[in-house]
Amino acid sequence: MSTRSWISLGFAVLVAFAVRYAAIDARPLWLDEAYSNWFASLSLHDLWIEMPSYETHPPLYYTVLHFWKGLFGSSEPALRMLSLLCSVATVPVVFALGWICAPRGRQGGAALVAAVLFALWPIQVHHAVDARPYAMMTLAMALYCAAAVALAREPSSVDSPRGRRAAWLVFILSGAVALWLHNTSVISIGLVGVALAVVLMLLERSRVPLWKVAAAGVVMIVFWLPYLPWFIVQSEAVTANFWIKPLSIRHVVATFFSVFSADGLPDITLPWFGPGDYLKLAVGIPLVALAVCGALRIKREGRWPATVMLLTAAFAPFAAVVVISLLIRPIMLPRILMAASVPFCVLVTLGLVGMENRTWRALLLGAICGVFFAAVTNAFYLGDRGKEPWDAVAARVSAESLPGDAIWLYVNHNELPFDYYFDHPERTRALPQSYPAPGLPNEYPLGILGVPVLSAKDLARLDRELSSLRRVWLITRAGRTEPHQKILQQLITRHMRVRKIWRYGIITVQLFSRDAGPDLRTRADDPALALSAY
């Protein structure tokens, strides 16, 4: 690459870092991030031997975070910095992918545009400041996709045998790492691998490439093999019960445009249609049109293998998740599909650089970047304060609780984010047992084998305990366990009355007391306390 190209890449990396770092502490930790913090505190033995029996994610990310946390601590910025750096490290991969796929003579411009778009892509920014495995998974999947595109070319067009061997090595290692980062990675790994085998067989007019890809897949599986029994156990648990609601057309459309559009734009209300994420739809449709134009352009130039690989990596995982969600169990979430925005970003770039009019091209690129920046700004600074403001919840309980108060968190994993912010975690009690609580005879409706709901025996025990308590705080979180939460609330109201209720987005704090006084004061309308629902 020329000096100018290196400068362009450095500019894109700086943009990505600046945008992400500005939002690194804009929100408090939410439940899943508290999971990460808790798992990273475990010993390596517990992470690799015990944890897979009740957690639905592989241990690799938590292991890396374990060592990271040991070096930099457990503050919000420290926990999130690992994801931020993984996301920033993906920028050069996107730059390289844009360079590989661009028309000859336009590689530098296309690579820069792809890298800048990725730097501002809203869903990537959102999860770059999330202490979760998704940014690291995106980095691994971006390397996997770039290696597959590099391999899906005429053998004569590859720079050297050494370069091709390096591409195979990156393909295998990145695929193996992705499998250890998230269970759903197997979907994208498999689909892109099949597409590569088909493309190479058509290019070489031989079945030899099929065996090459199969051998690469076997090596990945060998790396992944120690986790396979746990993967089967976790898949069975998810198939039996999981917290995601059944699929609907609205859910599918919303997920698609969360991944492939400006996620984070505010909902608006339209006549006859009501409230909805129509702005995201309005931005997403032109982006999809640009991606289609980009795919057609590289196909017309005779580089159909790159077209097949990019389209497969971008859209096939989404289609597969839809099918799985309809036929087996709903698993559709934007974050498990966010790696697909990498090849989509490159397709959009190819559509942009294919425009002949430079003025319109520049205006359209500026508009896309402006909308992306607005979406990120709204999500972190202008919209609600966060998914789950556990810091505010802990501060309220700390300010109003009295010595001797019972502080109950239901279900048990709510203790992870609450205790992170609460000054006296020894005063809290998770129900029915502290997380994790696998192997109980209770139900596990969330599909998480460490998070049971209360059994009849548990309720009877709590009924006896309530006879000796004067005040009880109950902290719950909206979700699939709400019917079980209501049973517990009814049990408590047999002994005392609800005195106050605070609502913080999807979190509800209730104070029950035997003392005389007003039956109920709901504080959701207090602007100093209440937050908009997430």
Short mmCIF file of C-alpha atoms in Angstrom, two decimals:
data_model
loop_
_atom_site.label_atom_id
_atom_site.label_comp_id
_atom_site.label_asym_id
_atom_site.label_seq_id
_atom_site.Cartn_x
_atom_site.Cartn_y
_atom_site.Cartn_z
CA MET A 1 0.00 0.00 0.00
CA SER A 2 1.04 3.59 -0.58
CA THR A 3 1.71 6.15 2.13
CA ARG A 4 -1.63 7.75 1.28
CA SER A 5 -3.43 4.45 1.91
CA TRP A 6 -1.75 4.05 5.29
CA ILE A 7 -2.80 7.58 6.21
CA SER A 8 -6.37 6.78 5.13
CA LEU A 9 -6.39 3.67 7.28
CA GLY A 10 -5.01 5.60 10.25
CA PHE A 11 -7.75 8.20 9.84
CA ALA A 12 -10.48 5.54 9.86
CA VAL A 13 -8.99 3.89 12.96
CA LEU A 14 -8.87 7.24 14.79
CA VAL A 15 -12.50 7.96 13.88
CA ALA A 16 -13.56 4.53 15.15
CA PHE A 17 -11.66 4.93 18.41
CA ALA A 18 -12.91 8.48 19.04
CA VAL A 19 -16.58 7.65 18.45
CA ARG A 20 -16.42 4.57 20.65
CA TYR A 21 -14.34 6.04 23.45
CA ALA A 22 -16.69 9.01 23.76
CA ALA A 23 -19.49 6.59 24.69
CA ILE A 24 -17.55 4.14 26.84
CA ASP A 25 -19.11 5.29 30.12
CA ALA A 26 -22.30 6.87 28.80
CA ARG A 27 -24.42 4.07 30.26
CA PRO A 28 -24.32 1.98 33.42
CA LEU A 29 -23.64 -1.74 33.17
CA TRP A 30 -26.67 -3.77 32.21
CA LEU A 31 -27.45 -7.36 33.16
CA ASP A 32 -25.39 -9.10 30.46
CA GLU A 33 -22.36 -6.94 31.18
CA ALA A 34 -22.70 -7.80 34.86
CA TYR A 35 -22.63 -11.45 33.79
CA SER A 36 -19.32 -10.77 32.04
CA ASN A 37 -17.87 -9.07 35.11
CA TRP A 38 -18.96 -11.94 37.35
CA PHE A 39 -17.65 -14.68 35.06
CA ALA A 40 -14.34 -12.85 34.61
CA SER A 41 -13.91 -13.02 38.39
CA LEU A 42 -13.98 -16.83 38.39
CA SER A 43 -10.92 -19.05 38.41
CA LEU A 44 -9.82 -20.64 35.14
CA HIS A 45 -10.94 -24.02 36.49
CA ASP A 46 -14.46 -22.71 37.12
CA LEU A 47 -14.54 -20.93 33.75
CA TRP A 48 -13.63 -24.01 31.73
CA ILE A 49 -15.04 -26.85 33.84
CA GLU A 50 -18.00 -25.55 35.86
CA MET A 51 -19.34 -22.52 33.98
CA PRO A 52 -20.39 -24.28 30.73
CA SER A 53 -22.87 -26.36 32.74
CA TYR A 54 -25.09 -23.33 33.36
CA GLU A 55 -23.98 -20.50 31.04
CA THR A 56 -25.12 -20.28 27.42
CA HIS A 57 -21.87 -18.81 26.04
CA PRO A 58 -18.45 -20.40 25.53
CA PRO A 59 -15.70 -19.46 28.00
CA LEU A 60 -13.12 -17.87 25.66
CA TYR A 61 -14.28 -14.26 25.94
CA TYR A 62 -14.65 -14.51 29.71
CA THR A 63 -11.16 -15.98 29.93
CA VAL A 64 -9.63 -13.09 28.00
CA LEU A 65 -11.65 -10.65 30.14
CA HIS A 66 -10.42 -12.48 33.26
CA PHE A 67 -6.80 -11.55 32.47
CA TRP A 68 -7.81 -8.10 31.19
CA LYS A 69 -9.66 -7.39 34.41
CA GLY A 70 -6.66 -8.50 36.41
CA LEU A 71 -4.57 -5.86 34.64
CA PHE A 72 -6.98 -2.94 34.37
CA GLY A 73 -9.65 -3.46 37.03
CA SER A 74 -13.45 -3.77 36.94
CA SER A 75 -14.63 -0.20 36.37
CA GLU A 76 -17.13 0.34 33.56
CA PRO A 77 -14.53 1.79 31.12
CA ALA A 78 -12.01 -0.94 31.99
CA LEU A 79 -14.48 -3.78 31.38
CA ARG A 80 -15.63 -2.25 28.08
CA MET A 81 -12.22 -1.28 26.72
CA LEU A 82 -11.51 -4.86 25.59
CA SER A 83 -14.57 -4.80 23.30
CA LEU A 84 -13.69 -1.29 22.13
CA LEU A 85 -10.21 -2.35 21.05
CA CYS A 86 -11.57 -5.44 19.28
CA SER A 87 -14.01 -3.25 17.37
CA VAL A 88 -11.30 -0.76 16.43
CA ALA A 89 -9.05 -3.66 15.36
CA THR A 90 -11.80 -4.72 12.94
CA VAL A 91 -11.40 -1.46 10.98
CA PRO A 92 -8.18 -2.57 9.21
CA VAL A 93 -9.87 -5.88 8.31
CA VAL A 94 -12.79 -4.02 6.73
CA PHE A 95 -10.27 -1.74 4.98
CA ALA A 96 -8.52 -4.82 3.52
CA LEU A 97 -11.83 -6.41 2.51
CA GLY A 98 -12.88 -3.22 0.73
CA TRP A 99 -9.50 -3.14 -1.04
CA ILE A 100 -9.81 -6.78 -2.20
CA CYS A 101 -13.33 -6.32 -3.57
CA ALA A 102 -12.98 -2.87 -5.15
CA PRO A 103 -12.52 -2.27 -8.89
CA ARG A 104 -8.91 -1.90 -9.99
CA GLY A 105 -7.80 1.72 -9.65
CA ARG A 106 -10.34 2.49 -6.94
CA GLN A 107 -9.04 0.24 -4.17
CA GLY A 108 -7.77 3.04 -1.96
CA GLY A 109 -10.97 5.08 -2.06
CA ALA A 110 -13.21 2.04 -1.60
CA ALA A 111 -11.13 0.75 1.31
CA LEU A 112 -11.31 4.14 3.05
CA VAL A 113 -15.07 4.47 2.55
CA ALA A 114 -15.69 0.93 3.85
CA ALA A 115 -13.51 1.55 6.90
CA VAL A 116 -15.17 4.88 7.74
CA LEU A 117 -18.66 3.43 7.31
CA PHE A 118 -17.77 0.59 9.65
CA ALA A 119 -16.25 3.06 12.12
CA LEU A 120 -19.63 4.80 12.33
CA TRP A 121 -21.96 1.81 11.81
CA PRO A 122 -24.41 2.18 14.73
CA ILE A 123 -24.78 -1.43 15.85
CA GLN A 124 -21.00 -1.79 15.82
CA VAL A 125 -20.56 1.32 17.97
CA HIS A 126 -23.25 0.19 20.39
CA HIS A 127 -21.61 -3.18 21.08
CA ALA A 128 -18.07 -1.83 20.96
CA VAL A 129 -18.83 -0.29 24.36
CA ASP A 130 -20.54 -3.41 25.68
CA ALA A 131 -18.55 -5.76 27.91
CA ARG A 132 -19.81 -8.72 25.91
CA PRO A 133 -18.25 -11.07 23.31
CA TYR A 134 -19.94 -9.56 20.25
CA ALA A 135 -17.22 -7.10 19.22
CA MET A 136 -14.59 -9.82 19.54
CA MET A 137 -16.81 -12.20 17.58
CA THR A 138 -17.22 -9.57 14.85
CA LEU A 139 -13.44 -9.25 14.59
CA ALA A 140 -13.06 -13.02 14.21
CA MET A 141 -15.90 -13.23 11.67
CA ALA A 142 -14.50 -10.28 9.68
CA LEU A 143 -11.16 -12.08 9.40
CA TYR A 144 -12.98 -15.27 8.40
CA CYS A 145 -14.98 -13.44 5.72
CA ALA A 146 -11.92 -11.59 4.37
CA ALA A 147 -9.96 -14.84 4.14
CA ALA A 148 -12.87 -16.56 2.36
CA VAL A 149 -13.16 -13.71 -0.18
CA ALA A 150 -9.40 -13.79 -0.75
CA LEU A 151 -9.53 -17.54 -1.37
CA ALA A 152 -12.57 -17.31 -3.66
CA ARG A 153 -10.53 -16.10 -6.63
CA GLU A 154 -8.86 -17.64 -9.64
CA PRO A 155 -5.64 -19.33 -8.44
CA SER A 156 -3.68 -17.32 -11.00
CA SER A 157 -4.92 -14.05 -9.51
CA VAL A 158 -3.54 -14.77 -6.04
CA ASP A 159 -0.32 -12.95 -5.26
CA SER A 160 1.70 -16.01 -4.27
CA PRO A 161 1.38 -19.54 -2.89
CA ARG A 162 2.54 -18.12 0.43
CA GLY A 163 -0.32 -15.61 0.36
CA ARG A 164 -2.81 -18.38 -0.33
CA ARG A 165 -1.45 -20.48 2.53
CA ALA A 166 -1.70 -17.45 4.80
CA ALA A 167 -5.34 -16.98 3.74
CA TRP A 168 -6.11 -20.61 4.60
CA LEU A 169 -4.43 -20.20 7.97
CA VAL A 170 -6.45 -17.06 8.79
CA PHE A 171 -9.60 -18.81 7.57
CA ILE A 172 -9.09 -21.76 9.93
CA LEU A 173 -7.90 -19.88 13.00
CA SER A 174 -10.50 -17.12 12.84
CA GLY A 175 -13.26 -19.67 12.32
CA ALA A 176 -12.09 -21.71 15.31
CA VAL A 177 -11.89 -18.61 17.51
CA ALA A 178 -15.38 -17.50 16.45
CA LEU A 179 -16.78 -20.89 17.47
CA TRP A 180 -15.29 -20.41 20.94
CA LEU A 181 -16.81 -16.92 21.26
CA HIS A 182 -20.50 -17.55 20.62
CA ASN A 183 -22.66 -20.60 19.97
CA THR A 184 -24.45 -19.02 17.00
CA SER A 185 -21.13 -18.52 15.18
CA VAL A 186 -21.50 -22.07 13.91
CA ILE A 187 -24.26 -20.82 11.60
CA SER A 188 -22.14 -18.21 9.81
CA ILE A 189 -19.02 -20.40 9.83
CA GLY A 190 -20.89 -23.25 8.17
CA LEU A 191 -22.73 -21.17 5.56
CA VAL A 192 -19.67 -19.22 4.44
CA GLY A 193 -17.62 -22.42 4.35
CA VAL A 194 -20.19 -24.15 2.11
CA ALA A 195 -20.32 -21.12 -0.20
CA LEU A 196 -16.51 -21.10 -0.46
CA ALA A 197 -16.45 -24.81 -1.34
CA VAL A 198 -19.03 -24.32 -4.10
CA VAL A 199 -17.25 -21.27 -5.52
CA LEU A 200 -13.85 -22.99 -5.58
CA MET A 201 -15.28 -26.11 -7.23
CA LEU A 202 -16.82 -23.97 -9.97
CA LEU A 203 -13.59 -22.01 -10.42
CA GLU A 204 -11.26 -25.00 -10.55
CA ARG A 205 -13.78 -27.39 -12.15
CA SER A 206 -12.73 -30.04 -9.66
CA ARG A 207 -13.84 -31.61 -6.42
CA VAL A 208 -10.43 -31.04 -4.85
CA PRO A 209 -11.49 -27.67 -3.29
CA LEU A 210 -14.36 -29.44 -1.55
CA TRP A 211 -11.87 -31.60 0.30
CA LYS A 212 -9.73 -28.56 1.12
CA VAL A 213 -12.66 -26.73 2.70
CA ALA A 214 -13.78 -29.92 4.42
CA ALA A 215 -10.28 -30.40 5.84
CA ALA A 216 -10.29 -26.80 7.09
CA GLY A 217 -13.65 -27.45 8.71
CA VAL A 218 -12.33 -30.59 10.40
CA VAL A 219 -9.42 -28.63 11.86
CA MET A 220 -11.85 -26.02 13.23
CA ILE A 221 -14.00 -28.74 14.77
CA VAL A 222 -10.94 -30.35 16.36
CA PHE A 223 -10.13 -27.00 18.00
CA TRP A 224 -13.76 -26.70 19.10
CA LEU A 225 -14.24 -30.36 20.08
CA PRO A 226 -13.67 -29.95 23.86
CA TYR A 227 -16.65 -27.59 23.98
CA LEU A 228 -18.96 -29.69 21.80
CA PRO A 229 -20.61 -31.66 24.66
CA TRP A 230 -21.47 -28.42 26.44
CA PHE A 231 -22.74 -26.94 23.18
CA ILE A 232 -25.17 -29.86 22.87
CA VAL A 233 -26.34 -29.48 26.50
CA GLN A 234 -26.87 -25.74 26.08
CA SER A 235 -28.67 -26.19 22.77
CA GLU A 236 -31.05 -28.66 24.39
CA ALA A 237 -31.74 -26.19 27.22
CA VAL A 238 -32.43 -23.37 24.77
CA THR A 239 -34.63 -25.62 22.65
CA ALA A 240 -36.70 -26.55 25.72
CA ASN A 241 -37.05 -22.98 27.06
CA PHE A 242 -35.70 -19.61 26.06
CA TRP A 243 -36.55 -16.04 26.94
CA ILE A 244 -36.95 -14.61 23.40
CA LYS A 245 -40.56 -14.15 22.29
CA PRO A 246 -42.01 -15.97 19.24
CA LEU A 247 -41.14 -14.44 15.92
CA SER A 248 -43.36 -11.89 14.20
CA ILE A 249 -43.02 -9.99 10.94
CA ARG A 250 -42.40 -6.79 12.87
CA HIS A 251 -39.65 -8.50 14.88
CA VAL A 252 -37.95 -9.81 11.73
CA VAL A 253 -38.06 -6.41 10.00
CA ALA A 254 -36.85 -4.59 13.11
CA THR A 255 -33.94 -6.99 13.55
CA PHE A 256 -32.96 -6.77 9.87
CA PHE A 257 -32.77 -2.99 9.93
CA SER A 258 -31.08 -2.93 13.33
CA VAL A 259 -28.20 -4.82 11.72
CA PHE A 260 -28.26 -3.24 8.26
CA SER A 261 -29.40 0.30 9.01
CA ALA A 262 -29.01 3.13 11.52
CA ASP A 263 -29.92 1.38 14.77
CA GLY A 264 -30.50 3.96 17.47
CA LEU A 265 -32.68 6.44 15.60
CA PRO A 266 -35.75 7.41 17.64
CA ASP A 267 -39.15 5.90 17.03
CA ILE A 268 -41.73 8.19 15.46
CA THR A 269 -45.50 8.03 15.14
CA LEU A 270 -47.17 8.01 11.74
CA PRO A 271 -50.91 8.46 11.05
CA TRP A 272 -52.73 5.15 10.61
CA PHE A 273 -49.56 3.19 11.47
CA GLY A 274 -48.87 4.32 15.02
CA PRO A 275 -45.41 4.43 16.66
CA GLY A 276 -42.52 2.54 15.13
CA ASP A 277 -38.91 2.64 13.94
CA TYR A 278 -39.80 4.14 10.56
CA LEU A 279 -36.66 6.30 10.42
CA LYS A 280 -34.52 3.19 10.60
CA LEU A 281 -36.59 1.71 7.79
CA ALA A 282 -36.25 4.88 5.69
CA VAL A 283 -32.47 4.75 6.01
CA GLY A 284 -32.19 0.98 5.59
CA ILE A 285 -34.00 0.68 2.28
CA PRO A 286 -31.54 2.95 0.38
CA LEU A 287 -28.62 1.13 2.04
CA VAL A 288 -29.96 -2.22 0.83
CA ALA A 289 -30.39 -0.73 -2.66
CA LEU A 290 -26.77 0.44 -2.61
CA ALA A 291 -25.64 -3.01 -1.47
CA VAL A 292 -27.53 -4.64 -4.36
CA CYS A 293 -25.94 -2.18 -6.79
CA GLY A 294 -22.53 -2.99 -5.37
CA ALA A 295 -23.10 -6.74 -5.77
CA LEU A 296 -24.27 -6.28 -9.37
CA ARG A 297 -21.29 -4.08 -10.18
CA ILE A 298 -18.63 -6.57 -9.11
CA LYS A 299 -20.58 -9.35 -10.84
CA ARG A 300 -20.60 -7.39 -14.11
CA GLU A 301 -16.83 -7.01 -13.80
CA GLY A 302 -16.49 -10.78 -13.81
CA ARG A 303 -15.73 -11.12 -10.09
CA TRP A 304 -18.81 -13.16 -9.30
CA PRO A 305 -17.02 -15.24 -6.61
CA ALA A 306 -16.61 -12.14 -4.45
CA THR A 307 -20.29 -11.35 -5.03
CA VAL A 308 -21.33 -14.81 -3.86
CA MET A 309 -19.12 -14.70 -0.77
CA LEU A 310 -20.19 -11.20 0.33
CA LEU A 311 -23.90 -11.89 -0.22
CA THR A 312 -23.65 -15.21 1.63
CA ALA A 313 -21.80 -13.70 4.59
CA ALA A 314 -24.22 -10.77 4.78
CA PHE A 315 -27.64 -12.35 4.32
CA ALA A 316 -27.45 -16.15 4.68
CA PRO A 317 -26.96 -16.08 8.50
CA PHE A 318 -29.99 -13.82 8.87
CA ALA A 319 -32.12 -16.18 6.77
CA ALA A 320 -30.87 -19.19 8.75
CA VAL A 321 -31.72 -17.52 12.07
CA VAL A 322 -35.23 -16.79 10.79
CA VAL A 323 -35.70 -20.46 9.86
CA ILE A 324 -34.34 -21.68 13.21
CA SER A 325 -36.54 -19.20 15.07
CA LEU A 326 -39.63 -20.39 13.21
CA LEU A 327 -39.02 -24.13 13.27
CA ILE A 328 -37.13 -24.78 16.51
CA ARG A 329 -36.90 -21.93 19.03
CA PRO A 330 -36.73 -18.12 18.63
CA ILE A 331 -33.09 -16.97 18.86
CA MET A 332 -33.29 -13.82 16.75
CA LEU A 333 -31.39 -10.90 18.25
CA PRO A 334 -29.57 -8.13 16.35
CA ARG A 335 -26.35 -8.62 18.29
CA ILE A 336 -25.86 -12.25 17.24
CA LEU A 337 -26.07 -11.09 13.60
CA MET A 338 -24.01 -7.91 13.85
CA ALA A 339 -20.97 -9.49 12.15
CA ALA A 340 -23.07 -9.63 8.97
CA SER A 341 -22.86 -5.84 8.79
CA VAL A 342 -19.18 -6.17 7.78
CA PRO A 343 -19.76 -7.71 4.31
CA PHE A 344 -22.90 -5.58 3.98
CA CYS A 345 -20.83 -2.48 4.68
CA VAL A 346 -18.44 -3.48 1.87
CA LEU A 347 -21.35 -4.05 -0.54
CA VAL A 348 -22.73 -0.59 0.29
CA THR A 349 -19.27 0.84 -0.35
CA LEU A 350 -19.06 -0.83 -3.75
CA GLY A 351 -22.45 0.64 -4.60
CA LEU A 352 -21.20 4.10 -3.62
CA VAL A 353 -17.90 3.98 -5.50
CA GLY A 354 -19.76 2.71 -8.54
CA MET A 355 -21.65 5.99 -8.84
CA GLU A 356 -20.23 8.01 -11.73
CA ASN A 357 -21.24 11.44 -10.45
CA ARG A 358 -18.67 12.42 -7.83
CA THR A 359 -20.85 15.15 -6.35
CA TRP A 360 -23.79 12.86 -5.72
CA ARG A 361 -21.43 10.20 -4.42
CA ALA A 362 -19.90 12.60 -1.90
CA LEU A 363 -23.31 13.94 -0.83
CA LEU A 364 -24.71 10.47 -0.32
CA LEU A 365 -21.68 9.34 1.67
CA GLY A 366 -21.90 12.46 3.84
CA ALA A 367 -25.60 11.88 4.42
CA ILE A 368 -25.04 8.26 5.47
CA CYS A 369 -22.24 9.22 7.86
CA GLY A 370 -24.38 12.04 9.28
CA VAL A 371 -27.35 9.75 9.89
CA PHE A 372 -25.10 7.14 11.51
CA PHE A 373 -23.58 9.76 13.80
CA ALA A 374 -27.07 11.02 14.71
CA ALA A 375 -28.20 7.47 15.52
CA VAL A 376 -25.22 6.88 17.80
CA THR A 377 -25.67 10.27 19.50
CA ASN A 378 -29.37 9.64 20.09
CA ALA A 379 -28.77 6.15 21.47
CA PHE A 380 -26.16 7.23 24.00
CA TYR A 381 -26.98 10.83 24.87
CA LEU A 382 -30.42 11.98 23.70
CA GLY A 383 -32.56 8.88 24.23
CA ASP A 384 -33.17 6.92 27.42
CA ARG A 385 -30.26 6.65 29.81
CA GLY A 386 -29.64 2.99 29.20
CA LYS A 387 -31.12 -0.44 28.96
CA GLU A 388 -31.10 -0.96 32.70
CA PRO A 389 -30.01 1.86 35.05
CA TRP A 390 -28.88 -0.39 37.90
CA ASP A 391 -26.74 2.39 39.35
CA ALA A 392 -29.85 4.50 39.94
CA VAL A 393 -31.71 1.51 41.38
CA ALA A 394 -28.90 0.76 43.82
CA ALA A 395 -28.65 4.42 44.81
CA ARG A 396 -32.40 4.58 45.58
CA VAL A 397 -32.37 1.44 47.73
CA SER A 398 -29.23 2.61 49.51
CA ALA A 399 -30.81 6.00 50.28
CA GLU A 400 -34.18 4.73 51.54
CA SER A 401 -33.51 1.32 53.06
CA LEU A 402 -33.24 0.86 56.83
CA PRO A 403 -31.16 -1.54 58.92
CA GLY A 404 -33.01 -4.83 59.13
CA ASP A 405 -34.81 -4.40 55.78
CA ALA A 406 -34.93 -7.50 53.59
CA ILE A 407 -33.68 -6.72 50.06
CA TRP A 408 -34.81 -9.44 47.66
CA LEU A 409 -33.80 -9.74 44.02
CA TYR A 410 -35.88 -11.98 41.79
CA VAL A 411 -34.82 -13.77 39.65
CA ASN A 412 -31.37 -14.48 41.05
CA HIS A 413 -29.22 -13.03 38.24
CA ASN A 414 -30.53 -9.55 39.10
CA GLU A 415 -28.06 -9.57 41.99
CA LEU A 416 -25.12 -9.38 39.56
CA PRO A 417 -25.71 -5.81 38.29
CA PHE A 418 -27.36 -4.61 41.51
CA ASP A 419 -24.52 -5.74 43.76
CA TYR A 420 -22.00 -4.16 41.37
CA TYR A 421 -23.38 -0.73 42.33
CA PHE A 422 -24.82 -1.37 45.82
CA ASP A 423 -22.67 -0.29 48.77
CA HIS A 424 -23.67 -3.24 50.97
CA PRO A 425 -24.09 -6.37 48.81
CA GLU A 426 -24.03 -8.51 51.95
CA ARG A 427 -27.53 -7.18 52.73
CA THR A 428 -29.08 -8.47 49.51
CA ARG A 429 -30.60 -11.84 48.86
CA ALA A 430 -31.17 -13.45 45.48
CA LEU A 431 -34.16 -15.76 45.11
CA PRO A 432 -34.42 -18.70 45.21
CA GLN A 433 -30.61 -18.96 45.58
CA SER A 434 -27.65 -16.82 44.62
CA TYR A 435 -26.54 -17.09 41.01
CA PRO A 436 -25.72 -19.63 39.70
CA ALA A 437 -28.22 -22.20 40.95
CA PRO A 438 -28.09 -25.16 38.53
CA GLY A 439 -29.48 -28.60 39.17
CA LEU A 440 -32.47 -27.60 41.31
CA PRO A 441 -35.87 -29.31 40.90
CA ASN A 442 -37.28 -25.87 39.99
CA GLU A 443 -38.29 -24.63 36.54
CA TYR A 444 -35.80 -22.74 34.35
CA PRO A 445 -38.10 -20.79 31.99
CA LEU A 446 -35.34 -18.52 30.65
CA GLY A 447 -33.36 -21.45 29.25
CA ILE A 448 -30.42 -20.38 31.46
CA LEU A 449 -29.45 -23.31 33.65
CA GLY A 450 -28.28 -21.11 36.52
CA VAL A 451 -31.49 -19.02 36.78
CA PRO A 452 -34.44 -20.94 38.26
CA VAL A 453 -37.76 -19.57 39.44
CA LEU A 454 -39.25 -20.20 42.88
CA SER A 455 -40.78 -23.59 43.55
CA ALA A 456 -43.77 -24.25 45.81
CA LYS A 457 -41.35 -25.35 48.51
CA ASP A 458 -39.41 -22.08 48.18
CA LEU A 459 -42.61 -20.05 48.43
CA ALA A 460 -43.65 -21.91 51.59
CA ARG A 461 -40.28 -21.13 53.17
CA LEU A 462 -40.55 -17.45 52.29
CA ASP A 463 -44.09 -17.37 53.65
CA ARG A 464 -42.75 -18.44 57.05
CA GLU A 465 -39.91 -15.91 56.90
CA LEU A 466 -42.24 -13.02 56.08
CA SER A 467 -43.96 -13.43 59.44
CA SER A 468 -40.88 -12.02 61.15
CA LEU A 469 -40.04 -9.21 58.69
CA ARG A 470 -41.25 -5.61 58.87
CA ARG A 471 -40.04 -4.24 55.53
CA VAL A 472 -39.17 -5.97 52.26
CA TRP A 473 -37.64 -4.52 49.10
CA LEU A 474 -38.42 -6.50 45.95
CA ILE A 475 -36.37 -5.73 42.84
CA THR A 476 -37.51 -7.33 39.59
CA ARG A 477 -36.77 -7.02 35.90
CA ALA A 478 -39.34 -7.31 33.12
CA GLY A 479 -39.19 -10.45 31.04
CA ARG A 480 -40.44 -13.97 30.74
CA THR A 481 -40.44 -14.52 34.52
CA GLU A 482 -43.09 -11.84 35.15
CA PRO A 483 -45.86 -14.39 35.95
CA HIS A 484 -43.57 -15.88 38.61
CA GLN A 485 -42.81 -12.39 39.95
CA LYS A 486 -46.52 -11.75 40.43
CA ILE A 487 -46.85 -14.91 42.52
CA LEU A 488 -44.11 -13.67 44.83
CA GLN A 489 -45.70 -10.21 45.04
CA GLN A 490 -49.02 -11.76 46.01
CA LEU A 491 -47.29 -13.80 48.71
CA ILE A 492 -45.65 -10.69 50.20
CA THR A 493 -48.93 -8.73 50.17
CA ARG A 494 -50.47 -11.38 52.39
CA HIS A 495 -48.18 -10.08 55.15
CA MET A 496 -47.67 -6.38 54.34
CA ARG A 497 -48.70 -3.59 52.02
CA VAL A 498 -47.00 -1.96 49.06
CA ARG A 499 -45.78 1.46 50.19
CA LYS A 500 -43.75 2.70 47.22
CA ILE A 501 -42.99 1.68 43.67
CA TRP A 502 -40.18 3.05 41.50
CA ARG A 503 -39.89 2.13 37.84
CA TYR A 504 -36.56 2.45 36.07
CA GLY A 505 -37.12 1.35 32.50
CA ILE A 506 -37.60 -2.42 32.67
CA ILE A 507 -36.63 -2.58 36.35
CA THR A 508 -39.23 -2.27 39.11
CA VAL A 509 -38.42 -1.56 42.77
CA GLN A 510 -41.18 -2.17 45.32
CA LEU A 511 -41.12 -1.42 49.03
CA PHE A 512 -43.46 -3.48 51.23
CA SER A 513 -44.05 -2.61 54.87
CA ARG A 514 -46.22 -3.46 57.88
CA ASP A 515 -46.10 0.13 59.12
CA ALA A 516 -49.22 2.28 59.02
CA GLY A 517 -49.37 4.83 56.23
CA PRO A 518 -50.54 5.33 52.64
CA ASP A 519 -50.98 2.07 50.78
CA LEU A 520 -49.09 3.05 47.65
CA ARG A 521 -46.97 5.80 46.17
CA THR A 522 -45.84 5.20 42.64
CA ARG A 523 -42.76 7.19 41.74
CA ALA A 524 -42.56 6.44 38.02
CA ASP A 525 -43.79 9.94 37.24
CA ASP A 526 -41.09 11.64 39.33
CA PRO A 527 -38.71 13.18 36.76
CA ALA A 528 -35.80 12.83 39.18
CA LEU A 529 -36.33 9.07 39.40
CA ALA A 530 -38.29 7.78 36.46
CA LEU A 531 -36.78 6.78 33.14
CA SER A 532 -38.49 5.98 29.88
CA ALA A 533 -39.22 2.34 29.22
CA TYR A 534 -36.65 0.51 27.16
#
